[in-house]
Short mmCIF file of C-alpha atoms and ligand atoms in Angstrom, two decimals:
data_model
loop_
_atom_site.label_atom_id
_atom_site.label_comp_id
_atom_site.label_asym_id
_atom_site.label_seq_id
_atom_site.Cartn_x
_atom_site.Cartn_y
_atom_site.Cartn_z
CA MET L 10 -19.65 8.29 13.16
CA GLY L 11 -23.67 6.61 13.75
CA GLY L 12 -23.97 6.04 10.10
CA PHE L 13 -20.94 3.81 9.90
CA SER L 14 -23.12 1.32 11.44
CA ARG L 15 -25.27 0.87 7.46
CA ALA L 16 -21.10 -1.51 7.22
CA ALA L 17 -23.42 -4.43 8.32
CA GLU L 18 -25.95 -4.28 5.61
CA PRO L 19 -25.08 -6.49 2.56
CA ALA L 20 -24.14 -4.90 -0.98
CA THR L 21 -26.47 -5.71 -3.54
CA VAL L 22 -24.09 -3.75 -6.68
CA GLY L 23 -24.79 -3.30 -9.82
CA THR L 24 -28.49 -2.75 -10.41
CA VAL L 25 -29.58 -1.22 -13.51
CA ARG L 26 -32.69 0.65 -13.57
CA GLY L 27 -34.31 2.91 -16.13
CA CYS L 28 -33.05 0.58 -19.14
CA GLY L 29 -35.79 -1.21 -19.74
CA SER L 30 -35.38 -5.26 -19.51
CA SER L 31 -32.54 -5.46 -21.83
CA ALA L 32 -29.71 -6.96 -21.05
CA PRO L 33 -27.33 -3.30 -19.85
CA GLU L 34 -23.86 -4.99 -20.25
CA ASN L 35 -24.99 -4.19 -24.43
CA VAL L 36 -26.25 -0.84 -24.20
CA GLU L 37 -24.15 1.98 -24.15
CA MET L 38 -24.19 3.62 -20.24
CA THR L 39 -22.83 6.65 -20.29
CA SER L 40 -24.25 7.75 -17.14
CA LEU L 41 -23.96 6.14 -14.35
CA TRP L 42 -25.74 7.01 -9.69
CA LEU L 43 -23.55 5.52 -7.20
CA GLU L 44 -26.41 5.18 -4.71
CA ASN L 45 -26.15 6.25 -1.16
CA ALA L 46 -22.51 5.02 -0.91
CA LEU L 47 -20.65 6.11 2.01
CA CYS L 48 -18.24 8.67 0.11
CA LEU L 49 -14.47 9.94 1.19
CA LEU L 50 -15.05 13.19 0.68
CA GLN L 51 -12.24 15.47 1.60
CA GLU L 52 -13.05 19.58 3.29
CA GLY L 53 -9.77 21.53 3.26
CA ASP L 54 -7.03 19.22 4.81
CA ALA L 55 -9.45 17.12 6.56
CA TRP L 56 -10.87 13.51 5.13
CA SER L 57 -15.05 13.22 6.34
CA ALA L 58 -17.32 9.46 5.41
CA ARG L 59 -20.69 10.64 4.88
CA PRO L 60 -23.15 8.49 2.54
CA ARG L 61 -24.01 11.12 -0.84
CA SER L 62 -24.80 9.66 -4.40
CA VAL L 63 -22.20 9.95 -7.03
CA GLU L 64 -23.87 11.19 -10.50
CA ILE L 65 -21.59 10.97 -12.79
CA VAL L 66 -21.49 12.02 -16.55
CA ASP L 67 -19.36 10.69 -19.64
CA GLY L 68 -17.13 9.04 -17.56
CA THR L 69 -16.65 12.54 -15.32
CA ILE L 70 -17.98 13.34 -11.19
CA VAL L 71 -20.91 15.87 -11.98
CA ALA L 72 -21.94 16.41 -8.38
CA ILE L 73 -22.28 15.01 -5.67
CA HIS L 74 -25.87 14.66 -3.69
CA ASP L 75 -27.65 14.31 -0.77
CA PRO L 76 -29.03 10.14 -0.62
CA ALA L 77 -31.93 11.09 -0.51
CA MET L 78 -31.94 12.61 -4.07
CA LEU L 79 -33.59 9.86 -6.91
CA PRO L 80 -31.34 9.12 -9.47
CA PRO L 81 -32.91 10.44 -13.84
CA THR L 82 -35.69 7.33 -14.44
CA SER L 83 -34.09 6.51 -17.86
CA GLY L 84 -30.55 6.29 -19.05
CA VAL L 85 -28.62 5.48 -16.44
CA GLU L 86 -26.97 2.99 -14.83
CA VAL L 87 -27.59 3.20 -11.02
CA ILE L 88 -25.17 0.85 -8.91
CA GLN L 89 -26.49 0.69 -5.59
CA ALA L 90 -24.02 1.97 -2.98
CA ASN L 91 -25.51 0.93 0.42
CA GLY L 92 -22.43 -1.21 2.22
CA LEU L 93 -20.26 0.42 0.17
CA LEU L 94 -17.65 2.91 1.10
CA ALA L 95 -16.23 5.11 -2.49
CA VAL L 96 -13.13 5.78 -2.86
CA PRO L 97 -11.03 8.54 -4.69
CA GLY L 98 -9.20 5.41 -6.62
CA PHE L 99 -5.38 5.39 -5.95
CA VAL L 100 -2.74 7.07 -8.07
CA ASN L 101 0.34 4.68 -7.26
CA ALA L 102 3.91 7.61 -8.43
CA HIS L 103 6.66 5.22 -9.31
CA SER L 104 6.47 1.85 -10.93
CA HIS L 105 8.27 -0.65 -13.81
CA SER L 106 6.11 -2.25 -15.39
CA PRO L 107 9.11 -4.75 -17.45
CA ASP L 108 9.37 -5.66 -12.94
CA ASN L 109 6.26 -7.20 -13.36
CA LEU L 110 7.74 -10.58 -15.37
CA ILE L 111 10.58 -11.16 -12.18
CA ARG L 112 9.08 -10.60 -9.67
CA GLY L 113 10.31 -13.21 -6.95
CA SER L 114 13.63 -14.05 -8.82
CA ALA L 115 16.24 -11.30 -7.17
CA PRO L 116 17.11 -12.06 -3.33
CA ASN L 117 17.42 -8.69 -0.98
CA LEU L 118 19.78 -7.43 -1.83
CA PRO L 119 21.39 -3.78 -1.28
CA LEU L 120 20.61 -1.59 -4.76
CA GLU L 121 23.31 -2.07 -6.76
CA LEU L 122 23.81 -5.92 -5.82
CA TRP L 123 19.85 -6.06 -6.70
CA SER L 124 20.43 -4.90 -9.59
CA LEU L 125 23.12 -6.72 -10.93
CA HIS L 126 19.23 -9.72 -11.25
CA SER L 127 16.54 -7.51 -12.30
CA ALA L 128 18.87 -6.32 -15.23
CA ALA L 129 19.53 -9.01 -16.45
CA GLY L 130 16.21 -10.86 -16.18
CA ARG L 131 15.02 -7.84 -18.14
CA ASN L 132 16.60 -7.25 -21.26
CA ASP L 133 15.82 -8.81 -24.27
CA ARG L 134 12.78 -8.87 -23.62
CA THR L 135 9.39 -9.51 -26.67
CA GLU L 136 7.11 -6.90 -27.36
CA ARG L 137 4.71 -9.17 -26.24
CA GLU L 138 6.46 -9.77 -22.67
CA ALA L 139 6.07 -5.05 -23.06
CA TYR L 140 2.57 -5.90 -22.83
CA ILE L 141 2.19 -8.90 -20.43
CA ALA L 142 4.37 -7.52 -18.02
CA ALA L 143 1.77 -3.88 -18.15
CA MET L 144 -1.39 -6.36 -18.07
CA LEU L 145 0.37 -8.15 -14.53
CA GLY L 146 1.34 -5.36 -13.42
CA ALA L 147 -2.62 -3.30 -13.75
CA ILE L 148 -4.57 -6.12 -12.52
CA GLU L 149 -2.74 -6.42 -9.57
CA MET L 150 -3.05 -2.71 -9.04
CA LEU L 151 -6.54 -2.36 -9.94
CA ARG L 152 -8.04 -5.28 -7.68
CA CYS L 153 -5.74 -3.34 -5.24
CA GLY L 154 -7.94 -0.01 -5.70
CA THR L 155 -4.74 1.53 -8.15
CA THR L 156 -6.64 2.82 -11.25
CA GLY L 157 -3.33 5.39 -11.99
CA VAL L 158 0.21 4.89 -12.93
CA LEU L 159 2.83 5.96 -12.78
CA ASP L 160 5.29 3.40 -15.35
CA HIS L 161 8.53 4.43 -15.37
CA VAL L 162 9.23 1.39 -18.15
CA ARG L 163 13.16 0.44 -18.69
CA ILE L 164 12.98 -1.78 -22.58
CA SER L 165 16.54 -3.43 -22.11
CA PRO L 166 18.82 -3.08 -23.76
CA ASP L 167 18.05 0.60 -25.53
CA ILE L 168 14.76 2.09 -25.33
CA GLU L 169 12.20 1.28 -28.26
CA GLY L 170 9.00 2.69 -30.50
CA ALA L 171 7.35 -0.86 -30.16
CA ARG L 172 8.30 -2.17 -27.14
CA LEU L 173 6.42 1.12 -25.81
CA ASP L 174 3.93 0.84 -27.18
CA ALA L 175 2.95 -1.90 -26.41
CA VAL L 176 3.07 -1.69 -23.17
CA ALA L 177 1.03 1.53 -23.37
CA SER L 178 -1.90 -0.95 -25.16
CA ALA L 179 -2.10 -2.62 -22.93
CA TYR L 180 -3.06 -0.08 -20.97
CA ARG L 181 -5.33 1.36 -23.55
CA ASP L 182 -7.10 -2.34 -23.76
CA ILE L 183 -7.22 -3.18 -19.72
CA GLY L 184 -8.85 0.09 -18.99
CA MET L 185 -6.74 1.37 -16.55
CA ARG L 186 -5.05 4.83 -16.24
CA ALA L 187 -1.70 5.70 -16.79
CA VAL L 188 1.72 7.46 -17.15
CA VAL L 189 3.81 6.27 -19.66
CA ALA L 190 7.07 7.32 -18.85
CA PRO L 191 10.48 5.85 -20.75
CA ILE L 192 13.47 5.49 -19.31
CA VAL L 193 17.12 6.51 -21.01
CA ALA L 194 19.76 6.41 -19.96
CA ASP L 195 23.74 6.04 -21.31
CA ARG L 196 26.32 5.78 -18.74
CA VAL L 197 27.49 1.72 -19.06
CA VAL L 198 27.19 0.56 -15.93
CA ALA L 199 31.04 0.11 -14.39
CA ASP L 200 30.43 4.33 -14.30
CA THR L 201 27.22 4.01 -12.43
CA MET L 202 28.92 3.14 -9.19
CA PRO L 203 31.79 4.55 -7.82
CA LEU L 204 33.88 1.68 -8.12
CA THR L 205 37.96 1.95 -7.24
CA ALA L 206 40.98 -0.01 -8.98
CA GLU L 207 41.47 -1.52 -5.09
CA ASP L 208 37.65 -2.47 -5.30
CA LEU L 209 37.72 -4.08 -8.57
CA GLY L 210 40.58 -5.57 -8.46
CA ASP L 211 41.21 -8.45 -11.63
CA ILE L 212 37.90 -7.53 -12.39
CA ASP L 213 37.59 -6.87 -15.60
CA ILE L 214 34.87 -4.38 -14.99
CA ALA L 215 35.00 -3.75 -18.77
CA ALA L 216 33.27 -6.86 -19.78
CA TYR L 217 29.61 -5.67 -18.43
CA GLY L 218 27.74 -3.83 -20.29
CA ARG L 219 30.15 -2.83 -23.31
CA ARG L 220 27.66 -2.45 -25.50
CA ALA L 221 27.72 1.13 -26.67
CA PRO L 222 24.19 2.86 -25.96
CA LEU L 223 21.70 4.73 -27.81
CA PRO L 224 23.55 8.40 -28.91
CA ALA L 225 21.47 11.47 -26.08
CA ALA L 226 19.45 12.64 -28.92
CA GLU L 227 18.28 9.48 -30.17
CA GLN L 228 16.73 8.44 -26.97
CA ILE L 229 15.20 11.52 -26.56
CA ALA L 230 13.89 11.03 -30.72
CA ILE L 231 12.32 7.52 -29.56
CA ALA L 232 11.16 9.01 -26.43
CA GLU L 233 8.77 11.74 -28.32
CA GLY L 234 7.83 9.54 -31.32
CA PHE L 235 6.54 7.86 -28.05
CA ALA L 236 5.03 10.66 -26.77
CA ALA L 237 3.11 12.36 -29.84
CA ALA L 238 1.11 8.67 -30.70
CA TRP L 239 0.00 8.06 -26.91
CA ASP L 240 -0.15 11.74 -25.11
CA GLY L 241 -3.89 12.45 -24.36
CA ARG L 242 -4.56 8.99 -25.80
CA ASP L 243 -8.58 7.32 -25.49
CA GLY L 244 -8.53 10.49 -22.28
CA ARG L 245 -6.36 8.37 -19.55
CA ILE L 246 -3.03 7.46 -20.95
CA THR L 247 -0.22 10.24 -20.99
CA THR L 248 3.35 10.36 -22.01
CA GLY L 249 6.35 11.75 -19.83
CA ILE L 250 10.08 11.30 -19.94
CA GLY L 251 12.12 9.13 -17.59
CA PRO L 252 15.95 10.09 -17.40
CA SER L 253 17.11 6.62 -15.36
CA ALA L 254 18.64 8.48 -12.35
CA PRO L 255 21.43 11.60 -12.32
CA GLN L 256 24.24 8.71 -12.22
CA ARG L 257 23.00 6.73 -15.19
CA CYS L 258 22.67 9.90 -17.43
CA THR L 259 25.04 11.77 -19.15
CA ASP L 260 25.17 15.73 -18.84
CA GLU L 261 23.99 15.80 -21.84
CA LEU L 262 20.36 13.34 -22.02
CA LEU L 263 19.75 15.15 -18.56
CA GLU L 264 19.51 18.46 -20.80
CA LEU L 265 18.02 16.94 -23.66
CA ALA L 266 14.39 15.15 -21.43
CA ALA L 267 14.48 18.54 -19.73
CA ASP L 268 13.91 20.68 -22.62
CA LEU L 269 11.35 17.62 -23.38
CA SER L 270 9.42 17.70 -21.26
CA ALA L 271 9.43 21.94 -21.48
CA ARG L 272 8.68 21.45 -25.29
CA ARG L 273 5.39 18.98 -24.83
CA ALA L 274 4.83 19.41 -20.95
CA LEU L 275 5.57 16.69 -20.22
CA THR L 276 6.12 15.22 -16.24
CA LEU L 277 10.20 14.40 -16.21
CA HIS L 278 10.10 11.19 -13.75
CA MET L 279 13.64 10.35 -12.13
CA HIS L 280 15.91 7.89 -9.23
CA LEU L 281 17.48 9.92 -7.75
CA LEU L 282 19.69 9.61 -4.53
CA GLU L 283 18.26 6.44 -2.90
CA THR L 284 21.59 5.05 -2.31
CA ARG L 285 24.61 5.80 -0.77
CA ALA L 286 26.91 4.72 -3.51
CA GLN L 287 24.62 6.96 -5.46
CA ARG L 288 25.10 10.60 -3.14
CA ALA L 289 29.33 9.29 -3.08
CA LEU L 290 29.34 9.12 -7.18
CA GLY L 291 27.35 12.79 -7.12
CA PHE L 292 30.31 13.81 -5.05
CA GLU L 293 33.00 12.21 -7.35
CA ARG L 294 31.56 13.13 -10.86
CA TYR L 295 30.07 16.67 -9.85
CA GLY L 296 31.94 18.29 -6.84
CA LYS L 297 28.90 18.78 -5.11
CA GLY L 298 25.62 17.43 -4.14
CA THR L 299 23.68 16.12 -7.02
CA ILE L 300 20.54 18.15 -6.18
CA ALA L 301 22.69 21.63 -6.35
CA HIS L 302 24.11 19.74 -10.07
CA LEU L 303 20.78 19.37 -11.42
CA ILE L 304 19.41 22.76 -10.39
CA GLU L 305 22.00 24.27 -11.55
CA LEU L 306 21.65 22.08 -14.84
CA GLY L 307 17.67 23.42 -15.36
CA VAL L 308 16.21 19.91 -15.06
CA VAL L 309 14.65 20.47 -11.97
CA GLY L 310 11.25 22.26 -11.56
CA PRO L 311 6.95 22.12 -11.55
CA ARG L 312 6.66 19.11 -13.96
CA THR L 313 10.77 16.68 -12.39
CA THR L 314 9.25 14.72 -9.69
CA PHE L 315 11.84 12.47 -8.17
CA ALA L 316 11.47 8.63 -7.05
CA HIS L 317 13.13 8.22 -3.25
CA ALA L 318 15.45 10.83 -2.71
CA ILE L 319 16.18 9.55 0.65
CA TRP L 320 20.48 10.86 0.52
CA ILE L 321 20.44 14.50 0.33
CA GLU L 322 21.93 17.17 1.56
CA PRO L 323 21.33 20.17 4.04
CA GLY L 324 19.53 22.87 2.74
CA ASP L 325 18.31 20.02 -0.77
CA ILE L 326 14.81 20.05 0.62
CA GLU L 327 14.13 23.52 0.40
CA ARG L 328 15.79 23.70 -2.82
CA LEU L 329 13.42 21.26 -4.39
CA ALA L 330 10.66 23.03 -2.63
CA ARG L 331 11.60 26.26 -4.18
CA ALA L 332 11.55 24.65 -7.47
CA GLY L 333 9.00 23.41 -7.31
CA ALA L 334 9.19 19.48 -7.99
CA GLY L 335 8.13 16.30 -6.35
CA VAL L 336 8.99 13.44 -4.57
CA VAL L 337 7.97 10.32 -4.81
CA HIS L 338 7.97 8.18 -1.26
CA ASN L 339 8.20 4.53 -1.85
CA PRO L 340 9.41 2.62 1.94
CA VAL L 341 8.33 -0.66 1.23
CA SER L 342 11.04 -0.76 -1.60
CA ASN L 343 13.20 1.25 0.36
CA ALA L 344 13.58 -1.56 3.21
CA ARG L 345 13.29 -4.17 0.23
CA LEU L 346 16.90 -2.92 -1.17
CA GLY L 347 17.84 -1.55 3.24
CA SER L 348 18.96 1.64 0.89
CA GLY L 349 17.49 4.07 4.23
CA VAL L 350 14.59 6.64 4.78
CA CYS L 351 13.06 9.23 3.06
CA PRO L 352 12.15 11.87 5.43
CA LEU L 353 8.69 12.74 4.37
CA PRO L 354 7.74 14.49 7.15
CA ARG L 355 10.38 16.74 6.79
CA TYR L 356 9.46 16.71 2.92
CA LEU L 357 5.60 17.44 3.18
CA SER L 358 5.46 20.19 6.44
CA ALA L 359 8.19 22.04 3.94
CA GLY L 360 5.84 22.02 1.26
CA VAL L 361 7.57 19.65 -0.81
CA ARG L 362 4.67 17.91 -3.31
CA ILE L 363 5.33 14.54 -2.46
CA GLY L 364 3.72 11.05 -3.57
CA LEU L 365 3.49 7.55 -3.44
CA GLY L 366 5.20 4.90 -5.31
CA THR L 367 5.19 1.07 -4.84
CA ASP L 368 8.84 0.67 -6.81
CA SER L 369 8.93 -2.49 -9.08
CA ALA L 370 7.16 -5.67 -7.78
CA CYS L 371 11.06 -7.50 -8.49
CA CYS L 372 11.92 -5.20 -4.86
CA ASN L 373 8.61 -4.49 -2.89
CA ASP L 374 7.77 -7.28 -3.86
CA SER L 375 3.94 -6.47 -4.24
CA ASN L 376 2.04 -3.39 -5.77
CA ASN L 377 -0.86 -3.19 -3.69
CA LEU L 378 -0.56 0.56 -2.75
CA LEU L 379 -2.38 0.08 0.42
CA GLU L 380 0.44 -1.52 2.10
CA THR L 381 2.58 1.37 0.99
CA ALA L 382 0.33 3.71 2.33
CA LYS L 383 0.65 1.89 5.58
CA TRP L 384 4.45 1.48 5.30
CA ALA L 385 4.71 5.40 5.02
CA THR L 386 2.35 5.91 7.93
CA LEU L 387 4.02 3.84 10.66
CA LEU L 388 7.44 3.47 9.47
CA HIS L 389 8.28 7.89 10.57
CA ASN L 390 6.56 6.55 13.78
CA LEU L 391 10.34 5.01 14.92
CA GLU L 392 11.27 8.74 15.08
CA GLY L 393 10.92 12.43 15.64
CA GLU L 394 7.83 13.32 17.56
CA ASP L 395 4.60 11.96 17.50
CA ALA L 396 3.79 16.26 16.28
CA ASP L 397 5.27 14.68 12.78
CA TRP L 398 4.68 11.87 12.78
CA ILE L 399 2.17 10.27 9.18
CA SER L 400 -1.50 10.38 10.30
CA PRO L 401 -3.68 7.73 8.14
CA GLY L 402 -5.11 10.23 6.32
CA THR L 403 -2.56 12.01 5.27
CA ALA L 404 -1.14 8.66 3.85
CA LEU L 405 -4.38 8.61 2.35
CA GLU L 406 -4.25 11.93 0.93
CA LEU L 407 -0.66 11.33 -1.06
CA ILE L 408 -1.50 8.14 -2.25
CA THR L 409 -5.41 9.78 -3.88
CA GLY L 410 -4.33 13.49 -4.95
CA GLY L 411 -0.46 13.92 -3.83
CA SER L 412 0.23 10.69 -6.36
CA ALA L 413 -1.69 12.59 -8.44
CA ASP L 414 -0.80 15.67 -8.67
CA VAL L 415 3.57 14.81 -8.57
CA THR L 416 2.44 12.32 -12.43
CA GLY L 417 0.93 15.30 -14.41
CA LEU L 418 -2.76 14.09 -13.19
CA GLY L 419 -3.82 16.65 -10.53
CA THR L 420 -6.53 18.47 -12.25
CA VAL L 421 -7.66 15.35 -14.14
CA THR L 422 -7.68 12.83 -10.48
CA GLY L 423 -8.08 11.73 -7.55
CA ARG L 424 -10.56 13.31 -5.64
CA LEU L 425 -14.19 12.42 -5.30
CA ALA L 426 -15.61 16.34 -6.66
CA PRO L 427 -17.66 17.62 -9.30
CA GLY L 428 -14.97 18.07 -11.96
CA PHE L 429 -12.87 15.24 -11.76
CA ARG L 430 -13.41 12.32 -13.92
CA ALA L 431 -14.99 8.68 -12.09
CA ASP L 432 -11.67 6.62 -11.44
CA VAL L 433 -14.17 5.03 -7.93
CA THR L 434 -12.91 2.58 -6.17
CA LEU L 435 -16.06 0.73 -4.01
CA PHE L 436 -14.79 -1.01 -0.69
CA ARG L 437 -16.95 -3.95 0.99
CA LEU L 438 -17.90 -2.55 4.21
CA ALA L 439 -18.87 -5.53 5.60
CA SER L 440 -15.64 -7.25 5.32
CA PRO L 441 -13.04 -7.88 8.08
CA ALA L 442 -11.01 -4.42 8.59
CA PHE L 443 -14.42 -2.23 8.23
CA VAL L 444 -15.85 -4.23 11.45
CA PRO L 445 -16.97 -2.44 13.46
CA LEU L 446 -16.51 0.95 11.50
CA ILE L 447 -15.07 3.64 13.92
CA ASP L 448 -12.92 5.87 10.90
CA PRO L 449 -13.11 4.33 8.03
CA VAL L 450 -10.18 6.19 7.03
CA ARG L 451 -8.27 4.71 9.17
CA GLN L 452 -8.87 1.54 8.28
CA LEU L 453 -8.69 2.15 4.63
CA ILE L 454 -5.29 2.79 5.26
CA GLN L 455 -4.03 -0.04 8.36
CA ALA L 456 -5.86 -1.92 8.41
CA GLU L 457 -7.62 -2.89 4.32
CA ASN L 458 -4.89 -4.52 1.77
CA GLY L 459 -7.06 -5.05 -1.25
CA ALA L 460 -9.70 -7.62 0.11
CA ALA L 461 -12.81 -5.45 0.74
CA VAL L 462 -12.18 -4.31 -2.95
CA GLU L 463 -15.12 -4.33 -5.15
CA ARG L 464 -15.92 -2.21 -7.92
CA VAL L 465 -12.76 -0.21 -9.65
CA ILE L 466 -14.36 2.14 -11.71
CA VAL L 467 -12.63 4.97 -14.46
CA ASP L 468 -12.65 6.99 -16.48
CA GLY L 469 -16.77 5.68 -15.48
CA ARG L 470 -15.89 2.68 -16.95
CA THR L 471 -16.03 -0.83 -14.23
CA VAL L 472 -13.27 -2.26 -15.02
CA TYR L 473 -13.70 -5.06 -12.09
CA ALA L 474 -16.70 -5.87 -10.86
CA ASP L 475 -18.24 -9.78 -9.60
CA GLY L 476 -14.22 -10.59 -8.14
CA ARG L 477 -12.24 -9.87 -12.00
CA ILE L 478 -11.19 -7.51 -14.04
CA THR L 479 -14.28 -7.04 -16.95
CA THR L 480 -11.89 -6.17 -19.42
CA VAL L 481 -9.44 -8.76 -20.22
CA ASP L 482 -9.00 -12.44 -19.68
CA GLU L 483 -6.81 -12.57 -15.80
CA ALA L 484 -6.89 -16.09 -16.44
CA ALA L 485 -5.60 -16.41 -19.51
CA ILE L 486 -2.97 -14.03 -19.16
CA TRP L 487 -1.46 -14.87 -15.76
CA ALA L 488 -0.99 -18.47 -18.20
CA GLU L 489 1.12 -16.26 -21.06
CA ALA L 490 2.75 -15.14 -18.37
CA ALA L 491 4.15 -17.88 -16.44
CA GLU L 492 5.44 -18.57 -19.70
CA LEU L 493 7.56 -16.11 -20.30
CA ALA L 494 9.09 -16.36 -17.46
CA GLU L 495 10.22 -18.96 -16.95
CA ARG L 496 11.64 -19.22 -20.76
CA ARG L 497 13.11 -16.01 -19.71
CA LEU L 498 14.80 -16.64 -16.94
CA HIS L 499 16.22 -19.42 -19.24
CA ASP L 500 17.44 -17.43 -22.10
CA ASN L 501 18.71 -14.17 -20.21
CA ALA L 502 20.73 -17.91 -18.16
CA GLU L 503 23.84 -15.88 -19.42
CA THR L 504 23.65 -12.37 -18.47
CA TYR L 505 23.18 -13.54 -15.14
CA ARG L 506 26.67 -14.92 -14.83
CA GLN L 507 28.39 -12.46 -16.77
CA ALA L 508 26.53 -9.65 -14.00
CA ALA L 509 27.20 -12.14 -11.06
CA ALA L 510 30.45 -10.91 -11.56
CA LEU L 511 30.16 -7.28 -10.27
CA GLU L 512 29.60 -9.07 -6.55
CA VAL L 513 32.37 -9.60 -5.26
CA PRO L 514 33.74 -5.31 -6.19
CA ILE L 515 30.24 -4.24 -5.52
CA ARG L 516 30.37 -5.52 -1.72
CA ARG L 517 33.85 -3.56 -1.46
CA MET L 518 32.58 -0.75 -2.37
CA TYR L 519 30.51 -1.00 0.64
CA ARG L 520 32.14 -1.75 2.84
CA ARG L 521 34.97 1.13 1.95
CA LEU L 522 31.52 3.73 1.30
CA ALA L 523 30.25 2.44 5.11
CA THR L 524 33.37 4.46 6.79
CA GLU L 525 33.17 7.53 4.12
CA HIS L 526 29.35 9.45 4.17
CA GLU L 527 30.68 11.98 6.53
CA GLY L 528 28.06 15.90 6.25
CA CYS L 529 24.63 14.32 4.37
CA VAL L 530 21.44 14.83 6.27
CA HIS L 531 21.27 11.31 7.87
ZN1 ZN E 22 12.02 2.98 -9.05
#
């Protein structure tokens, strides 16, 4: 650990050698040399922190060198990384970019009540709003060391190509890696909750969400058109298919989504069993647990990734492990919404593939994956034996290789190793979280919050340095976002008012379900 004492040395970042005296920013550099960084490397299940130089050619890590090795004398941008911690860029495995434009708008409420606010806020957006919302999240994530994201994009009221294009364009323009998985859903709101006639009382449920959704096949066709246009674009943008959740989709739509996922090798990403009400509706609709039903339907496989998966049945963890499916743990969102605790230690010990996500900025309320990783590390200490606690090293693996794996990027990103794309975050070790430097992984996960991010590299290109995003004008985006959000809150006032009518029946439903959840693993 003695080598970590170099933390106190100031870092000089951005030095360019071998390019002559002309301005280096005018030269299209294809080779990058991160000289003498303290690199977080993986050896088996363990992380080690070692002084190394990272050689990057055409956006790919080609070698991790002993720091004594000298860089080539020409044609390479050398970044003096002494005093910097080099970490694989994080991957946020579950987020919703449209909600970046309504951050702060929804009170702390359980999911079904919270959704009345969030759904009203994201309705009827323009293409520009879709673009700016994605930009807001991308800026925030890059600033906190997250280089890749799965964006489970809800275009409201229905999936629509031009706004999906706008979202993908934002990731293209800012230079972030993204899996854009458009949400499809074909049930009206009244059918997504186990509301009884007694719950509803004199409320006319048909008055809320009565507009018929687009037919399932039409929605899938739009998602497929989007995949045809964007999947693999610029080497950084891939696409997925994102059924909203079983309670919001007919079996026909789920089967069509699974078929699209199989035909085009797309990640199928879906919310699953986030709340007690969803579990109850699954039994009511399917006559069995929701996961058992989805497996019978043929929509669960190695390309399937479920967000939340909290309210599961005995045997479900083993079912998901056997199917090779992934689960994305969103501990901050789950706490904000009072949804429950995902049994993460049990999923991990059963060998289920796991990633971590922030979920929406309207229910987190940040896109900071370091905060989520800290929660994942500490939350499960409140239950079970300490042998099952989640270590900082495991949390780091979950936000790097784990999240990359469950989003379909496992062979592309998430490792500081030859053959992986160069998605790298450099943290300043001369900063509060890392002084004194005793355990870099523990201090990264449990002390750092993004404030020490010095430089962020995606696909071999620096997208954040010197305290700012290098690819877009953040101030202009923030100014436009504030204006758009204010206008939308005003324009959607009637939608908010209509949604509020459902609050009383949902609260009645909660009181009834609180006494009716025998048999669940909780
Ligand atoms: Zn979500």
